mmCIF file of N, CA and C in Angstrom:
data_model
loop_
_atom_site.group_PDB
_atom_site.id
_atom_site.type_symbol
_atom_site.label_atom_id
_atom_site.label_comp_id
_atom_site.label_asym_id
_atom_site.label_seq_id
_atom_site.Cartn_x
_atom_site.Cartn_y
_atom_site.Cartn_z
ATOM 1 N N UNK A 1 65.918 87.202 98.619
ATOM 2 C CA UNK A 1 66.447 87.296 99.954
ATOM 3 C C UNK A 1 67.932 86.946 99.993
ATOM 4 N N UNK A 2 68.342 85.900 99.290
ATOM 5 C CA UNK A 2 69.750 85.497 99.293
ATOM 6 C C UNK A 2 70.631 86.572 98.676
ATOM 7 N N UNK A 3 70.140 87.245 97.638
ATOM 8 C CA UNK A 3 70.925 88.298 97.002
ATOM 9 C C UNK A 3 71.161 89.442 97.974
ATOM 10 N N UNK A 4 70.132 89.834 98.720
ATOM 11 C CA UNK A 4 70.266 90.918 99.687
ATOM 12 C C UNK A 4 71.306 90.553 100.742
ATOM 13 N N UNK A 5 71.290 89.343 101.224
ATOM 14 C CA UNK A 5 72.274 88.915 102.229
ATOM 15 C C UNK A 5 73.680 88.948 101.668
ATOM 16 N N UNK A 6 73.876 88.533 100.429
ATOM 17 C CA UNK A 6 75.196 88.553 99.815
ATOM 18 C C UNK A 6 75.702 89.985 99.693
ATOM 19 N N UNK A 7 74.849 90.907 99.276
ATOM 20 C CA UNK A 7 75.261 92.304 99.135
ATOM 21 C C UNK A 7 75.615 92.899 100.487
ATOM 22 N N UNK A 8 74.820 92.629 101.511
ATOM 23 C CA UNK A 8 75.108 93.129 102.848
ATOM 24 C C UNK A 8 76.426 92.565 103.344
ATOM 25 N N UNK A 9 76.710 91.295 103.061
ATOM 26 C CA UNK A 9 77.959 90.675 103.497
ATOM 27 C C UNK A 9 79.173 91.289 102.837
ATOM 28 N N UNK A 10 79.057 91.720 101.610
ATOM 29 C CA UNK A 10 80.189 92.290 100.886
ATOM 30 C C UNK A 10 80.459 93.726 101.309
ATOM 31 N N UNK A 11 79.455 94.451 101.724
ATOM 32 C CA UNK A 11 79.585 95.887 101.996
ATOM 33 C C UNK A 11 80.652 96.201 103.021
ATOM 34 N N UNK A 12 80.876 95.356 104.004
ATOM 35 C CA UNK A 12 81.833 95.674 105.046
ATOM 36 C C UNK A 12 83.181 95.027 104.889
ATOM 37 N N UNK A 13 83.450 94.341 103.806
ATOM 38 C CA UNK A 13 84.715 93.631 103.646
ATOM 39 C C UNK A 13 85.902 94.576 103.748
ATOM 40 N N UNK A 14 86.858 94.237 104.587
ATOM 41 C CA UNK A 14 88.090 95.004 104.697
ATOM 42 C C UNK A 14 87.988 96.274 105.500
ATOM 43 N N UNK A 15 86.837 96.577 106.075
ATOM 44 C CA UNK A 15 86.685 97.803 106.836
ATOM 45 C C UNK A 15 86.775 97.510 108.326
ATOM 46 N N UNK A 16 87.211 98.489 109.099
ATOM 47 C CA UNK A 16 87.218 98.355 110.551
ATOM 48 C C UNK A 16 85.783 98.348 111.045
ATOM 49 N N UNK A 17 85.509 97.649 112.141
ATOM 50 C CA UNK A 17 84.151 97.628 112.670
ATOM 51 C C UNK A 17 83.667 99.039 112.997
ATOM 52 N N UNK A 18 82.382 99.299 112.751
ATOM 53 C CA UNK A 18 81.813 100.620 113.004
ATOM 54 C C UNK A 18 81.511 100.794 114.484
ATOM 55 N N UNK A 19 81.656 102.015 114.993
ATOM 56 C CA UNK A 19 81.284 102.351 116.365
ATOM 57 C C UNK A 19 82.275 101.853 117.395
ATOM 58 N N UNK A 20 82.522 102.653 118.401
ATOM 59 C CA UNK A 20 83.384 102.265 119.519
ATOM 60 C C UNK A 20 84.838 102.124 119.113
ATOM 61 N N UNK A 21 85.699 101.911 120.103
ATOM 62 C CA UNK A 21 87.124 101.768 119.803
ATOM 63 C C UNK A 21 87.394 100.466 119.063
ATOM 64 N N UNK A 22 88.404 100.495 118.226
ATOM 65 C CA UNK A 22 88.789 99.319 117.460
ATOM 66 C C UNK A 22 89.917 98.614 118.204
ATOM 67 N N UNK A 23 89.700 97.351 118.494
ATOM 68 C CA UNK A 23 90.751 96.548 119.118
ATOM 69 C C UNK A 23 91.829 96.277 118.077
ATOM 70 N N UNK A 24 93.102 96.169 118.512
ATOM 71 C CA UNK A 24 94.140 95.831 117.531
ATOM 72 C C UNK A 24 93.799 94.508 116.852
ATOM 73 N N UNK A 25 94.033 94.452 115.569
ATOM 74 C CA UNK A 25 93.751 93.215 114.848
ATOM 75 C C UNK A 25 94.847 92.206 115.163
ATOM 76 N N UNK A 26 94.576 90.919 114.954
ATOM 77 C CA UNK A 26 95.610 89.925 115.225
ATOM 78 C C UNK A 26 96.797 90.063 114.293
ATOM 79 N N UNK A 27 96.666 90.845 113.226
ATOM 80 C CA UNK A 27 97.778 91.038 112.310
ATOM 81 C C UNK A 27 98.407 92.420 112.485
ATOM 82 N N UNK A 28 98.165 93.074 113.647
ATOM 83 C CA UNK A 28 98.779 94.390 113.837
ATOM 84 C C UNK A 28 100.281 94.217 113.951
ATOM 85 N N UNK A 29 100.991 95.277 113.761
ATOM 86 C CA UNK A 29 102.442 95.193 113.843
ATOM 87 C C UNK A 29 103.141 95.927 112.723
ATOM 88 N N UNK A 30 102.452 96.865 112.068
ATOM 89 C CA UNK A 30 103.113 97.676 111.067
ATOM 90 C C UNK A 30 104.211 98.507 111.718
ATOM 91 N N UNK A 31 105.165 98.960 110.912
ATOM 92 C CA UNK A 31 106.308 99.692 111.466
ATOM 93 C C UNK A 31 106.613 100.939 110.647
ATOM 94 N N UNK A 32 107.199 101.914 111.324
ATOM 95 C CA UNK A 32 107.763 103.096 110.684
ATOM 96 C C UNK A 32 109.268 102.933 110.779
ATOM 97 N N UNK A 33 109.947 102.850 109.631
ATOM 98 C CA UNK A 33 111.401 102.695 109.601
ATOM 99 C C UNK A 33 112.045 104.029 109.256
ATOM 100 N N UNK A 34 113.221 104.286 109.816
ATOM 101 C CA UNK A 34 113.960 105.512 109.492
ATOM 102 C C UNK A 34 115.442 105.202 109.431
ATOM 103 N N UNK A 35 116.085 105.738 108.387
ATOM 104 C CA UNK A 35 117.528 105.599 108.250
ATOM 105 C C UNK A 35 118.036 106.811 107.462
ATOM 106 N N UNK A 36 119.056 107.459 107.993
ATOM 107 C CA UNK A 36 119.670 108.615 107.328
ATOM 108 C C UNK A 36 118.655 109.701 106.980
ATOM 109 N N UNK A 37 117.654 109.908 107.863
ATOM 110 C CA UNK A 37 116.688 110.977 107.677
ATOM 111 C C UNK A 37 115.545 110.657 106.721
ATOM 112 N N UNK A 38 115.519 109.443 106.177
ATOM 113 C CA UNK A 38 114.439 109.030 105.280
ATOM 114 C C UNK A 38 113.601 107.987 106.004
ATOM 115 N N UNK A 39 112.263 108.157 105.913
ATOM 116 C CA UNK A 39 111.356 107.230 106.591
ATOM 117 C C UNK A 39 110.492 106.491 105.573
ATOM 118 N N UNK A 40 110.054 105.307 105.984
ATOM 119 C CA UNK A 40 109.080 104.569 105.189
ATOM 120 C C UNK A 40 108.210 103.737 106.110
ATOM 121 N N UNK A 41 107.029 103.400 105.631
ATOM 122 C CA UNK A 41 106.058 102.618 106.389
ATOM 123 C C UNK A 41 106.020 101.193 105.863
ATOM 124 N N UNK A 42 105.911 100.239 106.794
ATOM 125 C CA UNK A 42 105.830 98.828 106.443
ATOM 126 C C UNK A 42 104.571 98.260 107.088
ATOM 127 N N UNK A 43 103.783 97.560 106.304
ATOM 128 C CA UNK A 43 102.509 97.010 106.761
ATOM 129 C C UNK A 43 102.724 95.805 107.683
ATOM 130 N N UNK A 44 101.723 95.511 108.494
ATOM 131 C CA UNK A 44 101.753 94.271 109.258
ATOM 132 C C UNK A 44 101.513 93.099 108.312
ATOM 133 N N UNK A 45 101.745 91.880 108.774
ATOM 134 C CA UNK A 45 101.401 90.728 107.922
ATOM 135 C C UNK A 45 99.918 90.769 107.584
ATOM 136 N N UNK A 46 99.585 90.429 106.343
ATOM 137 C CA UNK A 46 98.177 90.416 105.922
ATOM 138 C C UNK A 46 97.907 89.132 105.161
ATOM 139 N N UNK A 47 96.646 88.739 105.178
ATOM 140 C CA UNK A 47 96.244 87.525 104.471
ATOM 141 C C UNK A 47 95.611 87.824 103.123
ATOM 142 N N UNK A 48 95.374 89.095 102.826
ATOM 143 C CA UNK A 48 94.761 89.450 101.550
ATOM 144 C C UNK A 48 95.802 90.111 100.667
ATOM 145 N N UNK A 49 95.607 90.031 99.365
ATOM 146 C CA UNK A 49 96.490 90.680 98.402
ATOM 147 C C UNK A 49 95.625 91.573 97.528
ATOM 148 N N UNK A 50 95.990 92.836 97.454
ATOM 149 C CA UNK A 50 95.288 93.799 96.608
ATOM 150 C C UNK A 50 95.935 93.788 95.230
ATOM 151 N N UNK A 51 95.140 93.972 94.184
ATOM 152 C CA UNK A 51 95.642 93.751 92.831
ATOM 153 C C UNK A 51 95.618 94.974 91.921
ATOM 154 N N UNK A 52 95.394 96.159 92.462
ATOM 155 C CA UNK A 52 95.437 97.364 91.628
ATOM 156 C C UNK A 52 96.878 97.602 91.172
ATOM 157 N N UNK A 53 97.042 98.053 89.953
ATOM 158 C CA UNK A 53 98.379 98.310 89.427
ATOM 159 C C UNK A 53 98.941 99.635 89.922
ATOM 160 N N UNK A 54 100.212 99.614 90.296
ATOM 161 C CA UNK A 54 100.930 100.818 90.709
ATOM 162 C C UNK A 54 102.193 100.883 89.856
ATOM 163 N N UNK A 55 102.352 101.969 89.113
ATOM 164 C CA UNK A 55 103.552 102.181 88.307
ATOM 165 C C UNK A 55 104.031 103.583 88.595
ATOM 166 N N UNK A 56 105.287 103.714 88.996
ATOM 167 C CA UNK A 56 105.789 105.044 89.276
ATOM 168 C C UNK A 56 107.255 105.043 89.641
ATOM 169 N N UNK A 57 107.715 106.230 89.964
ATOM 170 C CA UNK A 57 109.105 106.455 90.348
ATOM 171 C C UNK A 57 109.175 106.577 91.865
ATOM 172 N N UNK A 58 110.119 105.882 92.480
ATOM 173 C CA UNK A 58 110.323 105.997 93.919
ATOM 174 C C UNK A 58 110.989 107.334 94.207
ATOM 175 N N UNK A 59 110.359 108.131 95.078
ATOM 176 C CA UNK A 59 110.863 109.454 95.436
ATOM 177 C C UNK A 59 110.798 109.627 96.949
ATOM 178 N N UNK A 60 111.512 110.634 97.436
ATOM 179 C CA UNK A 60 111.377 111.067 98.826
ATOM 180 C C UNK A 60 110.492 112.304 98.785
ATOM 181 N N UNK A 61 109.343 112.255 99.473
ATOM 182 C CA UNK A 61 108.419 113.392 99.427
ATOM 183 C C UNK A 61 108.903 114.534 100.321
ATOM 184 N N UNK A 62 108.180 115.626 100.336
ATOM 185 C CA UNK A 62 108.569 116.810 101.107
ATOM 186 C C UNK A 62 108.643 116.541 102.604
ATOM 187 N N UNK A 63 107.966 115.500 103.087
ATOM 188 C CA UNK A 63 107.996 115.129 104.500
ATOM 189 C C UNK A 63 109.128 114.181 104.852
ATOM 190 N N UNK A 64 109.989 113.855 103.877
ATOM 191 C CA UNK A 64 111.122 112.965 104.129
ATOM 192 C C UNK A 64 110.767 111.491 104.122
ATOM 193 N N UNK A 65 109.645 111.140 103.458
ATOM 194 C CA UNK A 65 109.170 109.756 103.436
ATOM 195 C C UNK A 65 109.161 109.219 102.008
ATOM 196 N N UNK A 66 109.382 107.904 101.873
ATOM 197 C CA UNK A 66 109.361 107.295 100.549
ATOM 198 C C UNK A 66 107.938 107.299 99.995
ATOM 199 N N UNK A 67 107.848 107.677 98.736
ATOM 200 C CA UNK A 67 106.559 107.825 98.071
ATOM 201 C C UNK A 67 106.718 107.415 96.616
ATOM 202 N N UNK A 68 105.601 107.339 95.908
ATOM 203 C CA UNK A 68 105.620 107.022 94.491
ATOM 204 C C UNK A 68 105.093 108.230 93.725
ATOM 205 N N UNK A 69 105.812 108.589 92.663
ATOM 206 C CA UNK A 69 105.346 109.632 91.737
ATOM 207 C C UNK A 69 104.801 108.891 90.520
ATOM 208 N N UNK A 70 103.493 109.012 90.290
ATOM 209 C CA UNK A 70 102.838 108.297 89.203
ATOM 210 C C UNK A 70 103.391 108.674 87.845
ATOM 211 N N UNK A 71 103.491 107.672 86.957
ATOM 212 C CA UNK A 71 103.962 107.935 85.603
ATOM 213 C C UNK A 71 102.875 107.679 84.563
ATOM 214 N N UNK A 72 101.855 106.870 84.886
ATOM 215 C CA UNK A 72 100.780 106.593 83.927
ATOM 216 C C UNK A 72 99.465 107.166 84.431
ATOM 217 N N UNK A 73 98.945 106.580 85.490
ATOM 218 C CA UNK A 73 97.692 107.050 86.071
ATOM 219 C C UNK A 73 98.000 108.256 86.954
ATOM 220 N N UNK A 74 97.387 109.380 86.653
ATOM 221 C CA UNK A 74 97.636 110.634 87.373
ATOM 222 C C UNK A 74 99.133 110.971 87.399
ATOM 223 N N UNK A 75 99.741 111.187 86.235
ATOM 224 C CA UNK A 75 101.175 111.452 86.162
ATOM 225 C C UNK A 75 101.588 112.630 87.039
ATOM 226 N N UNK A 76 102.690 112.463 87.729
ATOM 227 C CA UNK A 76 103.242 113.514 88.570
ATOM 228 C C UNK A 76 102.698 113.534 89.983
ATOM 229 N N UNK A 77 101.579 112.867 90.240
ATOM 230 C CA UNK A 77 101.000 112.839 91.588
ATOM 231 C C UNK A 77 101.895 112.006 92.500
ATOM 232 N N UNK A 78 102.197 112.554 93.674
ATOM 233 C CA UNK A 78 103.049 111.867 94.644
ATOM 234 C C UNK A 78 102.170 111.347 95.769
ATOM 235 N N UNK A 79 102.313 110.052 96.067
ATOM 236 C CA UNK A 79 101.509 109.424 97.110
ATOM 237 C C UNK A 79 102.421 108.601 98.024
ATOM 238 N N UNK A 80 102.206 108.747 99.328
ATOM 239 C CA UNK A 80 102.950 108.010 100.339
ATOM 240 C C UNK A 80 102.754 106.513 100.147
ATOM 241 N N UNK A 81 103.809 105.736 100.414
ATOM 242 C CA UNK A 81 103.774 104.281 100.245
ATOM 243 C C UNK A 81 103.785 103.554 101.579
ATOM 244 N N UNK A 82 103.099 102.420 101.618
ATOM 245 C CA UNK A 82 103.219 101.450 102.702
ATOM 246 C C UNK A 82 103.651 100.153 102.034
ATOM 247 N N UNK A 83 104.840 99.692 102.396
ATOM 248 C CA UNK A 83 105.443 98.507 101.789
ATOM 249 C C UNK A 83 104.940 97.242 102.466
ATOM 250 N N UNK A 84 105.099 96.084 101.801
ATOM 251 C CA UNK A 84 104.658 94.829 102.408
ATOM 252 C C UNK A 84 105.516 94.444 103.616
ATOM 253 N N UNK A 85 104.909 93.673 104.507
ATOM 254 C CA UNK A 85 105.602 93.159 105.691
ATOM 255 C C UNK A 85 106.902 92.481 105.258
ATOM 256 N N UNK A 86 107.980 92.773 105.975
ATOM 257 C CA UNK A 86 109.276 92.187 105.664
ATOM 258 C C UNK A 86 110.185 93.092 104.859
ATOM 259 N N UNK A 87 109.685 94.243 104.420
ATOM 260 C CA UNK A 87 110.493 95.211 103.686
ATOM 261 C C UNK A 87 111.425 95.921 104.654
ATOM 262 N N UNK A 88 112.627 96.273 104.193
ATOM 263 C CA UNK A 88 113.590 97.015 105.010
ATOM 264 C C UNK A 88 114.173 98.148 104.169
ATOM 265 N N UNK A 89 114.724 99.145 104.859
ATOM 266 C CA UNK A 89 115.419 100.227 104.161
ATOM 267 C C UNK A 89 116.803 99.752 103.743
ATOM 268 N N UNK A 90 117.289 100.284 102.624
ATOM 269 C CA UNK A 90 118.648 99.967 102.192
ATOM 270 C C UNK A 90 119.653 100.609 103.143
ATOM 271 N N UNK A 91 120.814 100.026 103.236
ATOM 272 C CA UNK A 91 121.872 100.517 104.125
ATOM 273 C C UNK A 91 122.940 101.251 103.322
ATOM 274 N N UNK A 92 123.985 101.667 104.022
ATOM 275 C CA UNK A 92 125.177 102.287 103.421
ATOM 276 C C UNK A 92 124.876 103.543 102.619
ATOM 277 N N UNK A 93 123.961 104.377 103.127
ATOM 278 C CA UNK A 93 123.678 105.650 102.481
ATOM 279 C C UNK A 93 122.787 105.558 101.254
ATOM 280 N N UNK A 94 122.358 104.369 100.882
ATOM 281 C CA UNK A 94 121.448 104.189 99.745
ATOM 282 C C UNK A 94 120.035 104.564 100.191
ATOM 283 N N UNK A 95 119.303 105.274 99.351
ATOM 284 C CA UNK A 95 117.929 105.637 99.664
ATOM 285 C C UNK A 95 117.020 104.718 98.860
ATOM 286 N N UNK A 96 116.289 103.871 99.575
ATOM 287 C CA UNK A 96 115.393 102.933 98.923
ATOM 288 C C UNK A 96 115.046 101.793 99.858
ATOM 289 N N UNK A 97 114.474 100.740 99.274
ATOM 290 C CA UNK A 97 114.024 99.609 100.075
ATOM 291 C C UNK A 97 114.537 98.291 99.509
ATOM 292 N N UNK A 98 114.565 97.291 100.390
ATOM 293 C CA UNK A 98 114.811 95.909 100.037
ATOM 294 C C UNK A 98 113.509 95.178 100.341
ATOM 295 N N UNK A 99 112.843 94.665 99.307
ATOM 296 C CA UNK A 99 111.543 94.016 99.481
ATOM 297 C C UNK A 99 111.723 92.624 100.080
ATOM 298 N N UNK A 100 110.633 92.024 100.550
ATOM 299 C CA UNK A 100 110.729 90.661 101.092
ATOM 300 C C UNK A 100 111.275 89.650 100.076
ATOM 301 N N UNK A 101 111.096 89.938 98.786
ATOM 302 C CA UNK A 101 111.625 89.053 97.737
ATOM 303 C C UNK A 101 113.075 89.386 97.387
ATOM 304 N N UNK A 102 113.707 90.268 98.197
ATOM 305 C CA UNK A 102 115.112 90.685 98.032
ATOM 306 C C UNK A 102 115.342 91.534 96.783
ATOM 307 N N UNK A 103 114.317 92.260 96.368
ATOM 308 C CA UNK A 103 114.441 93.192 95.247
ATOM 309 C C UNK A 103 114.785 94.563 95.802
ATOM 310 N N UNK A 104 115.834 95.183 95.274
ATOM 311 C CA UNK A 104 116.231 96.529 95.697
ATOM 312 C C UNK A 104 115.579 97.560 94.777
ATOM 313 N N UNK A 105 114.936 98.543 95.391
ATOM 314 C CA UNK A 105 114.348 99.656 94.646
ATOM 315 C C UNK A 105 114.910 100.928 95.256
ATOM 316 N N UNK A 106 115.591 101.724 94.439
ATOM 317 C CA UNK A 106 116.242 102.946 94.903
ATOM 318 C C UNK A 106 115.463 104.176 94.449
ATOM 319 N N UNK A 107 115.639 105.267 95.200
ATOM 320 C CA UNK A 107 115.043 106.541 94.804
ATOM 321 C C UNK A 107 115.485 106.843 93.373
ATOM 322 N N UNK A 108 114.526 107.201 92.544
ATOM 323 C CA UNK A 108 114.791 107.462 91.130
ATOM 324 C C UNK A 108 114.437 106.288 90.234
ATOM 325 N N UNK A 109 114.320 105.077 90.800
ATOM 326 C CA UNK A 109 113.934 103.905 90.017
ATOM 327 C C UNK A 109 112.442 103.955 89.702
ATOM 328 N N UNK A 110 112.083 103.519 88.506
ATOM 329 C CA UNK A 110 110.683 103.311 88.172
ATOM 330 C C UNK A 110 110.372 101.851 88.441
ATOM 331 N N UNK A 111 109.253 101.586 89.111
ATOM 332 C CA UNK A 111 108.899 100.215 89.463
ATOM 333 C C UNK A 111 107.422 99.965 89.203
ATOM 334 N N UNK A 112 107.082 98.700 89.133
ATOM 335 C CA UNK A 112 105.707 98.250 88.948
ATOM 336 C C UNK A 112 105.348 97.369 90.120
ATOM 337 N N UNK A 113 104.157 97.564 90.665
ATOM 338 C CA UNK A 113 103.712 96.776 91.806
ATOM 339 C C UNK A 113 102.206 96.594 91.731
ATOM 340 N N UNK A 114 101.693 95.732 92.596
ATOM 341 C CA UNK A 114 100.253 95.642 92.782
ATOM 342 C C UNK A 114 99.949 95.997 94.224
ATOM 343 N N UNK A 115 98.789 96.546 94.443
ATOM 344 C CA UNK A 115 98.407 96.959 95.786
ATOM 345 C C UNK A 115 97.060 97.643 95.762
ATOM 346 N N UNK A 116 96.946 98.694 96.541
ATOM 347 C CA UNK A 116 95.680 99.406 96.639
ATOM 348 C C UNK A 116 95.862 100.728 97.343
ATOM 349 N N UNK A 117 94.762 101.266 97.849
ATOM 350 C CA UNK A 117 94.754 102.567 98.516
ATOM 351 C C UNK A 117 93.963 102.440 99.792
ATOM 352 N N UNK A 118 94.394 103.125 100.849
ATOM 353 C CA UNK A 118 93.666 103.106 102.109
ATOM 354 C C UNK A 118 93.767 104.468 102.773
ATOM 355 N N UNK A 119 92.638 104.910 103.348
ATOM 356 C CA UNK A 119 92.633 106.142 104.124
ATOM 357 C C UNK A 119 93.344 105.903 105.456
ATOM 358 N N UNK A 120 93.861 106.977 106.052
ATOM 359 C CA UNK A 120 94.455 106.874 107.380
ATOM 360 C C UNK A 120 93.401 107.250 108.405
ATOM 361 N N UNK A 121 93.443 106.721 109.620
ATOM 362 C CA UNK A 121 94.499 105.857 110.146
ATOM 363 C C UNK A 121 94.430 104.463 109.534
ATOM 364 N N UNK A 122 95.595 103.833 109.429
ATOM 365 C CA UNK A 122 95.680 102.496 108.862
ATOM 366 C C UNK A 122 95.239 101.476 109.889
ATOM 367 N N UNK A 123 94.366 100.597 109.490
ATOM 368 C CA UNK A 123 93.881 99.570 110.391
ATOM 369 C C UNK A 123 94.988 98.544 110.597
ATOM 370 N N UNK A 124 95.429 98.368 111.815
ATOM 371 C CA UNK A 124 96.531 97.456 112.122
ATOM 372 C C UNK A 124 97.883 98.155 112.121
ATOM 373 N N UNK A 125 97.924 99.456 111.814
ATOM 374 C CA UNK A 125 99.152 100.234 111.896
ATOM 375 C C UNK A 125 99.938 100.158 110.612
ATOM 376 N N UNK A 126 101.024 100.845 110.539
ATOM 377 C CA UNK A 126 101.613 101.720 111.549
ATOM 378 C C UNK A 126 100.934 103.088 111.576
ATOM 379 N N UNK A 127 101.243 103.866 112.603
ATOM 380 C CA UNK A 127 100.751 105.234 112.660
ATOM 381 C C UNK A 127 101.480 106.044 111.592
ATOM 382 N N UNK A 128 100.735 106.848 110.863
ATOM 383 C CA UNK A 128 101.300 107.611 109.745
ATOM 384 C C UNK A 128 101.597 109.034 110.203
ATOM 385 N N UNK A 129 102.880 109.456 110.170
ATOM 386 C CA UNK A 129 103.196 110.840 110.524
ATOM 387 C C UNK A 129 102.529 111.814 109.541
ATOM 388 N N UNK A 130 101.911 112.853 110.079
ATOM 389 C CA UNK A 130 101.185 113.820 109.251
ATOM 390 C C UNK A 130 102.072 114.436 108.172
ATOM 391 N N UNK A 131 103.329 114.716 108.500
ATOM 392 C CA UNK A 131 104.213 115.342 107.512
ATOM 393 C C UNK A 131 104.505 114.410 106.341
ATOM 394 N N UNK A 132 104.387 113.112 106.534
ATOM 395 C CA UNK A 132 104.599 112.164 105.438
ATOM 396 C C UNK A 132 103.446 112.177 104.442
ATOM 397 N N UNK A 133 102.245 112.500 104.909
ATOM 398 C CA UNK A 133 101.063 112.469 104.054
ATOM 399 C C UNK A 133 101.007 113.599 103.044
ATOM 400 N N UNK A 134 101.615 114.729 103.354
ATOM 401 C CA UNK A 134 101.581 115.855 102.433
ATOM 402 C C UNK A 134 100.168 116.353 102.169
ATOM 403 N N UNK A 135 99.299 116.304 103.185
ATOM 404 C CA UNK A 135 97.940 116.801 103.044
ATOM 405 C C UNK A 135 96.971 115.816 102.418
ATOM 406 N N UNK A 136 97.427 114.607 102.058
ATOM 407 C CA UNK A 136 96.534 113.620 101.466
ATOM 408 C C UNK A 136 95.815 112.833 102.557
ATOM 409 N N UNK A 137 94.711 112.208 102.178
ATOM 410 C CA UNK A 137 93.890 111.468 103.136
ATOM 411 C C UNK A 137 94.272 110.002 103.232
ATOM 412 N N UNK A 138 95.123 109.519 102.331
ATOM 413 C CA UNK A 138 95.429 108.098 102.341
ATOM 414 C C UNK A 138 96.783 107.782 101.754
ATOM 415 N N UNK A 139 97.045 106.499 101.660
ATOM 416 C CA UNK A 139 98.344 106.004 101.214
ATOM 417 C C UNK A 139 98.153 104.925 100.153
ATOM 418 N N UNK A 140 99.202 104.670 99.385
ATOM 419 C CA UNK A 140 99.213 103.540 98.455
ATOM 420 C C UNK A 140 99.839 102.360 99.168
ATOM 421 N N UNK A 141 99.097 101.256 99.215
ATOM 422 C CA UNK A 141 99.592 100.025 99.820
ATOM 423 C C UNK A 141 100.204 99.157 98.730
ATOM 424 N N UNK A 142 101.392 98.654 98.981
ATOM 425 C CA UNK A 142 102.027 97.744 98.026
ATOM 426 C C UNK A 142 101.966 96.349 98.614
ATOM 427 N N UNK A 143 101.508 95.398 97.794
ATOM 428 C CA UNK A 143 101.469 94.004 98.217
ATOM 429 C C UNK A 143 102.541 93.179 97.505
ATOM 430 N N UNK A 144 102.734 93.399 96.214
ATOM 431 C CA UNK A 144 103.696 92.617 95.441
ATOM 432 C C UNK A 144 104.460 93.546 94.516
ATOM 433 N N UNK A 145 105.786 93.435 94.522
ATOM 434 C CA UNK A 145 106.623 94.246 93.630
ATOM 435 C C UNK A 145 107.186 93.339 92.558
#
């Protein structure tokens, strides 16, 4: 009996409640940033850290949004990025981001991060523009660069 309860408890971890409208979570507040025609998504504050490895080149996808082009796992695949809370776009015509740890990553740079993957719509925001997705069902979430 205890094993069944543990399995049932794990099944819904990290998912939005089923049925009916979803109330904004207390950690909502993701943002869509835009500068010089380039957009990127920034997650709301979160209490969990995802640990999947992400290695790739920072690129601007066909929708004008920052994305990662995989170099090891699924080489060449481009996936939209959602950066950790506190990330900002670089200024002065530079295309890239300044992470919360003050690390600059520019388009063309190869970087390593940890994070995960999530289908859209993103729970807690931000709203993902369809043109940024490039026909994909989800995004790569970055937690630590």
